[in-house]
């Protein structure tokens, strides 16, 4: 509503460049999350890692994340490598399986490089990959990075 009226030219350009029939809304819940305040003046980057979990395997995915990755993500937040993360799953979905997003909030793109170096060096990385291969749908992994053009926190 308000944003569309405030920027009619931008809104028209967005609607003209998209296919409304491909639109999807998601209702999500946090499985895990940890964040720090975003420093004043920072326009953070958000990294989205999405993958579809096979039907009936969400509990196993959660257990694997909690065992192998949660301690690493919590340490990256505590050490200031990233500003925060959340692991989000669909509450309502219209197809088989559940899409899971690991969303990481970063001060800058250098944080992504640091994050990749840390996660690539994990001794249990291979075990995690093997376990995930059995519970995720092959070919559904997607990544994207966005940057806030305006960011305000209270």
mmCIF file of C-alpha atoms in Angstrom:
data_model
loop_
_atom_site.group_PDB
_atom_site.id
_atom_site.type_symbol
_atom_site.label_atom_id
_atom_site.label_comp_id
_atom_site.label_asym_id
_atom_site.label_seq_id
_atom_site.Cartn_x
_atom_site.Cartn_y
_atom_site.Cartn_z
ATOM 1 C CA UNK A 1 0.000 0.000 0.000
ATOM 2 C CA UNK A 2 1.959 2.974 1.307
ATOM 3 C CA UNK A 3 5.271 2.053 -0.375
ATOM 4 C CA UNK A 4 3.528 1.509 -3.705
ATOM 5 C CA UNK A 5 1.877 4.937 -3.525
ATOM 6 C CA UNK A 6 5.093 6.650 -2.393
ATOM 7 C CA UNK A 7 7.111 5.368 -5.368
ATOM 8 C CA UNK A 8 4.749 4.847 -8.304
ATOM 9 C CA UNK A 9 7.558 4.873 -10.895
ATOM 10 C CA UNK A 10 9.579 2.235 -9.045
ATOM 11 C CA UNK A 11 6.443 0.180 -8.427
ATOM 12 C CA UNK A 12 5.501 0.277 -12.121
ATOM 13 C CA UNK A 13 9.020 -0.798 -13.112
ATOM 14 C CA UNK A 14 9.000 -3.710 -10.657
ATOM 15 C CA UNK A 15 5.557 -4.904 -11.729
ATOM 16 C CA UNK A 16 6.514 -4.526 -15.397
ATOM 17 C CA UNK A 17 9.625 -6.664 -14.953
ATOM 18 C CA UNK A 18 8.011 -9.488 -12.990
ATOM 19 C CA UNK A 19 5.512 -12.227 -13.660
ATOM 20 C CA UNK A 20 2.766 -12.017 -10.998
ATOM 21 C CA UNK A 21 1.761 -15.633 -11.690
ATOM 22 C CA UNK A 22 5.179 -16.700 -10.336
ATOM 23 C CA UNK A 23 4.686 -14.867 -7.041
ATOM 24 C CA UNK A 24 4.766 -16.866 -3.811
ATOM 25 C CA UNK A 25 4.303 -15.901 -0.182
ATOM 26 C CA UNK A 26 5.837 -17.849 2.663
ATOM 27 C CA UNK A 27 4.811 -18.200 6.289
ATOM 28 C CA UNK A 28 7.937 -19.136 8.208
ATOM 29 C CA UNK A 29 9.037 -20.121 11.691
ATOM 30 C CA UNK A 30 12.497 -19.874 13.228
ATOM 31 C CA UNK A 31 14.077 -23.203 14.077
ATOM 32 C CA UNK A 32 17.219 -21.477 15.387
ATOM 33 C CA UNK A 33 18.332 -17.843 15.540
ATOM 34 C CA UNK A 34 20.943 -15.575 17.088
ATOM 35 C CA UNK A 35 21.587 -11.911 16.310
ATOM 36 C CA UNK A 36 23.482 -8.865 17.460
ATOM 37 C CA UNK A 37 22.373 -5.274 16.866
ATOM 38 C CA UNK A 38 23.297 -3.853 13.479
ATOM 39 C CA UNK A 39 25.714 -0.943 14.001
ATOM 40 C CA UNK A 40 24.333 2.509 13.209
ATOM 41 C CA UNK A 41 24.874 3.527 9.611
ATOM 42 C CA UNK A 42 25.495 -0.024 8.341
ATOM 43 C CA UNK A 43 23.444 -1.243 5.382
ATOM 44 C CA UNK A 44 23.759 -4.975 6.023
ATOM 45 C CA UNK A 45 23.976 -7.747 3.482
ATOM 46 C CA UNK A 46 21.722 -10.767 3.842
ATOM 47 C CA UNK A 47 22.793 -14.154 2.543
ATOM 48 C CA UNK A 48 19.969 -16.600 1.821
ATOM 49 C CA UNK A 49 20.794 -20.299 1.524
ATOM 50 C CA UNK A 50 17.700 -22.322 0.643
ATOM 51 C CA UNK A 51 17.208 -26.049 0.237
ATOM 52 C CA UNK A 52 14.194 -28.336 0.153
ATOM 53 C CA UNK A 53 14.091 -31.034 2.834
ATOM 54 C CA UNK A 54 12.481 -34.359 1.924
ATOM 55 C CA UNK A 55 9.026 -35.052 3.387
ATOM 56 C CA UNK A 56 9.254 -36.355 6.935
ATOM 57 C CA UNK A 57 12.929 -35.370 7.335
ATOM 58 C CA UNK A 58 12.615 -31.911 8.956
ATOM 59 C CA UNK A 59 13.327 -33.204 12.455
ATOM 60 C CA UNK A 60 16.484 -34.926 11.196
ATOM 61 C CA UNK A 61 17.562 -31.722 9.402
ATOM 62 C CA UNK A 62 17.081 -29.752 12.637
ATOM 63 C CA UNK A 63 19.109 -32.271 14.620
ATOM 64 C CA UNK A 64 21.938 -32.192 12.072
ATOM 65 C CA UNK A 65 22.015 -28.394 12.020
ATOM 66 C CA UNK A 66 22.005 -28.265 15.813
ATOM 67 C CA UNK A 67 24.850 -30.810 16.047
ATOM 68 C CA UNK A 68 27.143 -29.638 13.255
ATOM 69 C CA UNK A 69 26.373 -26.025 12.372
ATOM 70 C CA UNK A 70 24.625 -24.215 15.229
ATOM 71 C CA UNK A 71 27.759 -24.047 17.417
ATOM 72 C CA UNK A 72 29.716 -22.633 14.468
ATOM 73 C CA UNK A 73 27.076 -20.013 13.627
ATOM 74 C CA UNK A 74 26.717 -19.054 17.319
ATOM 75 C CA UNK A 75 30.499 -18.574 17.542
ATOM 76 C CA UNK A 76 30.538 -16.467 14.354
ATOM 77 C CA UNK A 77 27.895 -14.193 15.919
ATOM 78 C CA UNK A 78 29.753 -14.034 19.262
ATOM 79 C CA UNK A 79 33.063 -13.272 17.502
ATOM 80 C CA UNK A 80 31.500 -10.585 15.284
ATOM 81 C CA UNK A 81 32.144 -12.418 12.012
ATOM 82 C CA UNK A 82 28.417 -12.144 11.213
ATOM 83 C CA UNK A 83 25.712 -9.981 12.757
ATOM 84 C CA UNK A 84 23.260 -12.833 13.037
ATOM 85 C CA UNK A 85 21.566 -15.821 11.507
ATOM 86 C CA UNK A 86 18.301 -17.667 11.486
ATOM 87 C CA UNK A 87 17.231 -21.058 10.238
ATOM 88 C CA UNK A 88 13.685 -20.751 8.987
ATOM 89 C CA UNK A 89 11.209 -23.368 7.785
ATOM 90 C CA UNK A 90 7.842 -23.092 6.114
ATOM 91 C CA UNK A 91 4.804 -23.433 8.359
ATOM 92 C CA UNK A 92 2.434 -23.771 5.428
ATOM 93 C CA UNK A 93 3.557 -25.219 2.110
ATOM 94 C CA UNK A 94 1.800 -26.272 -1.056
ATOM 95 C CA UNK A 95 4.115 -29.005 -2.299
ATOM 96 C CA UNK A 96 5.969 -32.016 -0.917
ATOM 97 C CA UNK A 97 8.815 -31.328 1.459
ATOM 98 C CA UNK A 98 9.783 -28.227 3.368
ATOM 99 C CA UNK A 99 11.988 -25.414 2.159
ATOM 100 C CA UNK A 100 14.528 -24.319 4.744
ATOM 101 C CA UNK A 101 16.388 -21.021 4.635
ATOM 102 C CA UNK A 102 19.608 -20.345 6.488
ATOM 103 C CA UNK A 103 19.619 -16.564 6.565
ATOM 104 C CA UNK A 104 22.833 -14.798 7.535
ATOM 105 C CA UNK A 105 23.081 -11.064 8.261
ATOM 106 C CA UNK A 106 26.504 -9.562 7.486
ATOM 107 C CA UNK A 107 28.052 -6.125 7.966
ATOM 108 C CA UNK A 108 29.831 -6.366 4.604
ATOM 109 C CA UNK A 109 30.731 -8.882 1.899
ATOM 110 C CA UNK A 110 34.073 -9.567 3.567
ATOM 111 C CA UNK A 111 32.060 -11.359 6.252
ATOM 112 C CA UNK A 112 30.880 -13.829 3.605
ATOM 113 C CA UNK A 113 34.487 -14.677 2.757
ATOM 114 C CA UNK A 114 35.291 -15.182 6.450
ATOM 115 C CA UNK A 115 32.183 -17.293 6.946
ATOM 116 C CA UNK A 116 33.077 -19.521 3.982
ATOM 117 C CA UNK A 117 36.644 -19.962 5.244
ATOM 118 C CA UNK A 118 35.378 -20.978 8.694
ATOM 119 C CA UNK A 119 32.734 -23.412 7.454
ATOM 120 C CA UNK A 120 35.025 -24.900 4.788
ATOM 121 C CA UNK A 121 37.644 -25.726 7.414
ATOM 122 C CA UNK A 122 35.280 -27.604 9.734
ATOM 123 C CA UNK A 123 36.491 -31.123 10.544
ATOM 124 C CA UNK A 124 32.889 -32.463 10.449
ATOM 125 C CA UNK A 125 32.021 -30.749 7.143
ATOM 126 C CA UNK A 126 32.080 -33.967 5.105
ATOM 127 C CA UNK A 127 29.882 -35.827 7.609
ATOM 128 C CA UNK A 128 27.369 -32.981 7.479
ATOM 129 C CA UNK A 129 27.345 -33.012 3.658
ATOM 130 C CA UNK A 130 26.824 -36.782 3.504
ATOM 131 C CA UNK A 131 23.983 -36.638 6.034
ATOM 132 C CA UNK A 132 22.297 -33.700 4.275
ATOM 133 C CA UNK A 133 22.463 -35.465 0.906
ATOM 134 C CA UNK A 134 20.176 -38.164 2.272
ATOM 135 C CA UNK A 135 17.510 -35.806 3.595
ATOM 136 C CA UNK A 136 17.451 -32.945 1.074
ATOM 137 C CA UNK A 137 16.032 -32.910 -2.428
ATOM 138 C CA UNK A 138 18.826 -32.928 -5.012
ATOM 139 C CA UNK A 139 18.976 -29.825 -7.201
ATOM 140 C CA UNK A 140 16.913 -27.579 -4.901
ATOM 141 C CA UNK A 141 19.761 -25.633 -3.263
ATOM 142 C CA UNK A 142 19.692 -21.891 -4.033
ATOM 143 C CA UNK A 143 21.797 -18.962 -2.799
ATOM 144 C CA UNK A 144 21.228 -15.243 -3.012
ATOM 145 C CA UNK A 145 22.667 -12.129 -1.399
ATOM 146 C CA UNK A 146 20.888 -8.837 -0.945
ATOM 147 C CA UNK A 147 21.914 -5.506 0.541
ATOM 148 C CA UNK A 148 19.614 -3.221 2.458
ATOM 149 C CA UNK A 149 19.223 0.202 0.852
ATOM 150 C CA UNK A 150 17.698 1.513 4.070
ATOM 151 C CA UNK A 151 17.992 -0.063 7.506
ATOM 152 C CA UNK A 152 16.553 1.192 10.779
ATOM 153 C CA UNK A 153 16.408 -0.580 14.102
ATOM 154 C CA UNK A 154 14.959 0.452 17.432
#
